[in-house]
PDB file of C-alpha atoms in Angstrom:
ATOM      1  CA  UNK A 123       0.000   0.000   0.000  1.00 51.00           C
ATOM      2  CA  UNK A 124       2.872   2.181   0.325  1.00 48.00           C
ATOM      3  CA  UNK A 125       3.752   1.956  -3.184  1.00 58.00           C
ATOM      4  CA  UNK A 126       0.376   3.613  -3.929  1.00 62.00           C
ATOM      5  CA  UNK A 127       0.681   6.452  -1.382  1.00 64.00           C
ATOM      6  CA  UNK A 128       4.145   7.263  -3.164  1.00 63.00           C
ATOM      7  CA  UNK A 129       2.874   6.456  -6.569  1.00 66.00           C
ATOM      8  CA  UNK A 130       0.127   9.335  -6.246  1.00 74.00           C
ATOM      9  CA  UNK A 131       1.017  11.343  -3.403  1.00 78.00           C
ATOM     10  CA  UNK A 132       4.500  10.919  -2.532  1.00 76.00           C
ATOM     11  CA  UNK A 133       3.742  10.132   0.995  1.00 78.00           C
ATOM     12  CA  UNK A 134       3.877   7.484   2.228  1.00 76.00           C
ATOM     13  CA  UNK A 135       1.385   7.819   5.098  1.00 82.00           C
ATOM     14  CA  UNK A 136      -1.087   9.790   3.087  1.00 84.00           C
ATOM     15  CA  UNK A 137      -4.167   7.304   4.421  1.00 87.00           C
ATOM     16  CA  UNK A 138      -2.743   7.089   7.658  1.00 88.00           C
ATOM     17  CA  UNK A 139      -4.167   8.380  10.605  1.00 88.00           C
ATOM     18  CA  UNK A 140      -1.172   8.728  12.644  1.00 88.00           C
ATOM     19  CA  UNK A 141      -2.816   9.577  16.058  1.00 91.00           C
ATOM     20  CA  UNK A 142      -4.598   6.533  16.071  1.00 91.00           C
ATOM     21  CA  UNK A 143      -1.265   4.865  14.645  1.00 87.00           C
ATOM     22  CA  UNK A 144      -4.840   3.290  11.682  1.00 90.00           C
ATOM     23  CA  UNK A 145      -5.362   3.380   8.181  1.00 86.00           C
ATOM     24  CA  UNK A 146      -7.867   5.618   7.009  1.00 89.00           C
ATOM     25  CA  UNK A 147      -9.968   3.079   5.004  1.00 88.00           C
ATOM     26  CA  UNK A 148     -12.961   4.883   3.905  1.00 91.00           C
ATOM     27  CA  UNK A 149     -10.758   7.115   1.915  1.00 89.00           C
ATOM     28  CA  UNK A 150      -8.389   4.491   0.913  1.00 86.00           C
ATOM     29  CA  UNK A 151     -11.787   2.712  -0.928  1.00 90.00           C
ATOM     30  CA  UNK A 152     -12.931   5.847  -2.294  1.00 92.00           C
ATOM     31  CA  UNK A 153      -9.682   6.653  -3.589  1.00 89.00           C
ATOM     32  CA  UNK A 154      -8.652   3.349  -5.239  1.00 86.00           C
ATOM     33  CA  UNK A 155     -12.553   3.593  -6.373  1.00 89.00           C
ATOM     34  CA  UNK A 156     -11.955   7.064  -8.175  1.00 88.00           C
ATOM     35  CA  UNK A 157      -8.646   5.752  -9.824  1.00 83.00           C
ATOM     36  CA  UNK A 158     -10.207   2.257 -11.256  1.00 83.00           C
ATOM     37  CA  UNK A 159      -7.463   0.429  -8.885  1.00 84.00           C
ATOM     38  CA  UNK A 160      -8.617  -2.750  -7.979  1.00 86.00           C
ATOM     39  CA  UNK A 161      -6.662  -4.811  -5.619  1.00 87.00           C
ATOM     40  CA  UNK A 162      -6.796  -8.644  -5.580  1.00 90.00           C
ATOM     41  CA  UNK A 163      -4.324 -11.582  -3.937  1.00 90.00           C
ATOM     42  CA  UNK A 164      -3.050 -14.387  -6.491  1.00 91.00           C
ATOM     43  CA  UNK A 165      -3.771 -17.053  -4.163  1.00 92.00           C
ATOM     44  CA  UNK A 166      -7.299 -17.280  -2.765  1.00 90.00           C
ATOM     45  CA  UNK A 167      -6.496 -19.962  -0.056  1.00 92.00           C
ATOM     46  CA  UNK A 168      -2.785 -20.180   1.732  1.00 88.00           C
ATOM     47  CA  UNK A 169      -1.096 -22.446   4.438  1.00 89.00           C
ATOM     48  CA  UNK A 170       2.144 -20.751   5.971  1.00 87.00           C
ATOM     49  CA  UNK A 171       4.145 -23.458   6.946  1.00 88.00           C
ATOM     50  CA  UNK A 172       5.946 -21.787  10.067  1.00 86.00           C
ATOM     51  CA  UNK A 173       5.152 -18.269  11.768  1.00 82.00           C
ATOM     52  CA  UNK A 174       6.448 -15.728   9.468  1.00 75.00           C
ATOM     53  CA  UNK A 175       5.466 -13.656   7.024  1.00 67.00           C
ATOM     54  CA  UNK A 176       7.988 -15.261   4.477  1.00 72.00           C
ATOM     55  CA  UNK A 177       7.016 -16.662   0.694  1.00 76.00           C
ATOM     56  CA  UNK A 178       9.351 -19.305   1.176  1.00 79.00           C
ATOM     57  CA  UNK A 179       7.232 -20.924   3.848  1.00 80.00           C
ATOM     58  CA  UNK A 180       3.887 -20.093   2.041  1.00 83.00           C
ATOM     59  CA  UNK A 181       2.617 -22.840   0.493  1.00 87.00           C
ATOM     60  CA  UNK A 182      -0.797 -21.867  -2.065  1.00 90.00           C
ATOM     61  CA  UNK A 183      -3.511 -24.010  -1.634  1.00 93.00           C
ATOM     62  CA  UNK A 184      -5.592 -22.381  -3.920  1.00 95.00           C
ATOM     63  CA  UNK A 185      -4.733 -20.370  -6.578  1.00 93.00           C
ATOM     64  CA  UNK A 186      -6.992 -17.035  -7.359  1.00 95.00           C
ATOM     65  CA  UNK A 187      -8.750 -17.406 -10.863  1.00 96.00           C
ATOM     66  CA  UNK A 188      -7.529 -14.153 -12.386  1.00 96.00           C
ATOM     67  CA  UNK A 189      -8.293 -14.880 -15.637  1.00 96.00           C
ATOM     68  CA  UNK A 190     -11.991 -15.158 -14.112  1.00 96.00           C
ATOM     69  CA  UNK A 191     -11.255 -11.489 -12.242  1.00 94.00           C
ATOM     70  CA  UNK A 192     -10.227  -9.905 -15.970  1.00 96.00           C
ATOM     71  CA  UNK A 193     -13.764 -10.916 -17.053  1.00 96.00           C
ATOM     72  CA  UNK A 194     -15.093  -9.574 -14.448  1.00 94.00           C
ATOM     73  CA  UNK A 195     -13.161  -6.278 -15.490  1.00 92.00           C
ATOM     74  CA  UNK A 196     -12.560  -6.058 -18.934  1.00 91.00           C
ATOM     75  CA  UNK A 197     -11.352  -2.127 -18.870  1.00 89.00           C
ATOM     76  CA  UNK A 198      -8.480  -3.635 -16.862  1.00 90.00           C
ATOM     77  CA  UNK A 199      -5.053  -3.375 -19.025  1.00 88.00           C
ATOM     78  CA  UNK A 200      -2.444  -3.926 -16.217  1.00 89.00           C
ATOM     79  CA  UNK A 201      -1.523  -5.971 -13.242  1.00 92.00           C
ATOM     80  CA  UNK A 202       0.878  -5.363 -10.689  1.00 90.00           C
ATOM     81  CA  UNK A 203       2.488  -8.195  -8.518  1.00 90.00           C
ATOM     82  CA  UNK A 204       4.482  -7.552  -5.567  1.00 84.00           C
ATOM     83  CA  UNK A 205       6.544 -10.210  -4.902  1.00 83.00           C
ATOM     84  CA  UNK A 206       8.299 -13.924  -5.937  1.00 87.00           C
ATOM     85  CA  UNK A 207       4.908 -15.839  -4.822  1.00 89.00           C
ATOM     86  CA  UNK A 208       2.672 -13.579  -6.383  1.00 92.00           C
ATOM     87  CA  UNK A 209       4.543 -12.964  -9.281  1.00 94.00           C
ATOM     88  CA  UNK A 210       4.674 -16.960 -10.052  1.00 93.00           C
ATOM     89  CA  UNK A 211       1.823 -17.488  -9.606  1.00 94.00           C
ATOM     90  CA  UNK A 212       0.588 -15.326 -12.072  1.00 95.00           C
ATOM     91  CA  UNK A 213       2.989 -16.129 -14.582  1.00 96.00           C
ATOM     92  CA  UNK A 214       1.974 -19.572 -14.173  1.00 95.00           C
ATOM     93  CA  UNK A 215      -1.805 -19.141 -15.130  1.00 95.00           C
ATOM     94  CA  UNK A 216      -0.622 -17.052 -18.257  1.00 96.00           C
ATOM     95  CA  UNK A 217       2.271 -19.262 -19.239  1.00 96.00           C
ATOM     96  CA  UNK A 218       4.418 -16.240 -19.151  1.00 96.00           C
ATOM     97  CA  UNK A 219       8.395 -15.330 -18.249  1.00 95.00           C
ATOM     98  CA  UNK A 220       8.457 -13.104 -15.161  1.00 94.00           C
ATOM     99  CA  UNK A 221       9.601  -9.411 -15.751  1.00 94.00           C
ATOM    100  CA  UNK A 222      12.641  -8.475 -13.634  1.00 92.00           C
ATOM    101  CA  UNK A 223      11.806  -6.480 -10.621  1.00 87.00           C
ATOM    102  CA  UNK A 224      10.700  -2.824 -11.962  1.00 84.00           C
ATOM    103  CA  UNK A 225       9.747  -3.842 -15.243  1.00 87.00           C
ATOM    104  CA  UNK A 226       7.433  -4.940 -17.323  1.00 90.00           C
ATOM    105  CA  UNK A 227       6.430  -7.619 -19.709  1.00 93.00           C
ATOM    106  CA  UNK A 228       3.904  -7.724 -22.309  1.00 93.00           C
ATOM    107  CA  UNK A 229       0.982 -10.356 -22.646  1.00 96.00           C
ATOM    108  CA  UNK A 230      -2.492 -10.940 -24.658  1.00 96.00           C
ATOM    109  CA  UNK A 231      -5.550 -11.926 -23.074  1.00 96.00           C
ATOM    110  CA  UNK A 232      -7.912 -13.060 -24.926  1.00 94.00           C
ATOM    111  CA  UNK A 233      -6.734 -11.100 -28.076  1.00 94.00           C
ATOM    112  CA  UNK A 234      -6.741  -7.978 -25.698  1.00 93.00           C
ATOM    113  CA  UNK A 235      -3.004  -6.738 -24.450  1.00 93.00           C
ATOM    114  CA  UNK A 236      -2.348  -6.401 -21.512  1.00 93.00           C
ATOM    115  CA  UNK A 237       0.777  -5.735 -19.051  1.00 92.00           C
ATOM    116  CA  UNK A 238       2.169  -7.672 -16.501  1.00 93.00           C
ATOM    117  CA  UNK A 239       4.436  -5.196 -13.411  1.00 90.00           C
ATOM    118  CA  UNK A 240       6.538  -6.639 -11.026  1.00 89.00           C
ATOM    119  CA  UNK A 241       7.124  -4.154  -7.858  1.00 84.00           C
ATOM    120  CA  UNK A 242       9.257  -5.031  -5.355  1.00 79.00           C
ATOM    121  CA  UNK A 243       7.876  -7.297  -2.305  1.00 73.00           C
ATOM    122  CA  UNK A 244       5.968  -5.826   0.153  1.00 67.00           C
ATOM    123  CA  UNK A 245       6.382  -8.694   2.397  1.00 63.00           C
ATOM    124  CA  UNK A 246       7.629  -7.711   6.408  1.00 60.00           C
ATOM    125  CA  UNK A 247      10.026 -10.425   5.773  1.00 57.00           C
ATOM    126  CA  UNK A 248      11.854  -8.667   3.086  1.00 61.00           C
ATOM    127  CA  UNK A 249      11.558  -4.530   4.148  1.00 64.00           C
ATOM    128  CA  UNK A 250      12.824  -2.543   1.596  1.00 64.00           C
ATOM    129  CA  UNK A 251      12.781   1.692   2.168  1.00 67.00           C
ATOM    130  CA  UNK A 252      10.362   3.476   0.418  1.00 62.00           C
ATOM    131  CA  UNK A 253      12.788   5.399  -1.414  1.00 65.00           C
ATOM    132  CA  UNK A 254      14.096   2.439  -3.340  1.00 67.00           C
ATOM    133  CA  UNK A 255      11.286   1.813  -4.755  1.00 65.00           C
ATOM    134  CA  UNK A 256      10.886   4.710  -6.324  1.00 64.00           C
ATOM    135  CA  UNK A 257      11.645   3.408  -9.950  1.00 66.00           C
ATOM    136  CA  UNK A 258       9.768   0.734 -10.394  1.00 68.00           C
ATOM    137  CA  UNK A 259       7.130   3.289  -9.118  1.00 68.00           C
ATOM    138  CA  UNK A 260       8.011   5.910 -11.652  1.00 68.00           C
ATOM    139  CA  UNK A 261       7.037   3.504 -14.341  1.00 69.00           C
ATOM    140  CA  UNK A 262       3.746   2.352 -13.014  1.00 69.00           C
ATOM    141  CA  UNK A 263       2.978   5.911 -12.797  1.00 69.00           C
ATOM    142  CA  UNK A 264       3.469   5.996 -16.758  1.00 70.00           C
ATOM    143  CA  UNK A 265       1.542   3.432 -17.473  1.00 68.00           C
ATOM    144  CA  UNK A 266      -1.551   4.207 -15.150  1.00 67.00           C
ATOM    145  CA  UNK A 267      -0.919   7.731 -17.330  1.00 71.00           C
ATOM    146  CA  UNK A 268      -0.726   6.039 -20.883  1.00 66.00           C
ATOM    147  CA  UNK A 269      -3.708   4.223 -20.256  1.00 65.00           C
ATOM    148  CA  UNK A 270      -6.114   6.644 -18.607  1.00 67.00           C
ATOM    149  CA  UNK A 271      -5.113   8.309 -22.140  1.00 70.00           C
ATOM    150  CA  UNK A 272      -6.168   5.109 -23.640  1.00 64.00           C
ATOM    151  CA  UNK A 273      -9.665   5.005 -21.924  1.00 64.00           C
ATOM    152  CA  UNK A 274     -10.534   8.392 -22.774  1.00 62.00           C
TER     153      UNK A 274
END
């Protein structure tokens, strides 16, 4: 969630009420409603395997349909993963090769293109400061630009 408080405000507690140490989520919803951001895991059912918050000992019991989600959403023309778990698992239901953290690849869905963004993990178990992630942010930003431009 960070990486969307930098990508449009460049703060990173913008939806944070800090006296009550809470996220504000009324206007987190109304935000990512205004912007057409939806925000969805990859795996609908998960076992961790010991007490931490690492992929490594995440096993995915069920995988989220996304290609059932993009249906659901057809204006959609990007997806962001954050993460190694997430970012398989995606790449797994699209038979695709996963971008390099900050990039991009390109895929078709259904005859429709699409992109595929890998941030960096937002995982506890792998904390990385805000400010390096301020590439891979930079180009999300372009492309949320590019296609509002498109859907106009």
């Amino acid at each position: 969630m960070a990486d969307c408080r930098l990508l449009f405000f460049n703060d990173k507690d913008h939806f944070v009420d800090k006296a009550r140490k809470v996220f504000c989520k009324e206007s987190l919803v109304d935000f990512l409603n205004e912007k057409g951001i939806t925000l969805f895991d990859t795996a609908s059912a998960v076992r961790r395997l010991q007490d931490n918050a690492s992929d490594k000992f995440l096993e995915i019991v069920q995988p989220t349909d996304i290609p059932a989600l993009l249906h659901r959403i057809p204006e959609c023309k990007a997806i962001v993963t954050t993460g190694q778990k997430a970012t398989d698992t995606l790449c797994a239901q699209f038979s695709l090769e996963e971008p390099k953290v900050g990039d991009f690849t390109e895929f078709l869905f259904e005859g429709y293109p699409m992109r595929l963004y890998r941030m960096p993990s937002s995982s506890r178990a792998y904390p990385l400061a805000l400010e390096k992630k301020r590439q891979p942010i930079a180009l999300c930003i372009r492309t949320y630009n590019y296609c509002k431009q498109l859907s106009s």
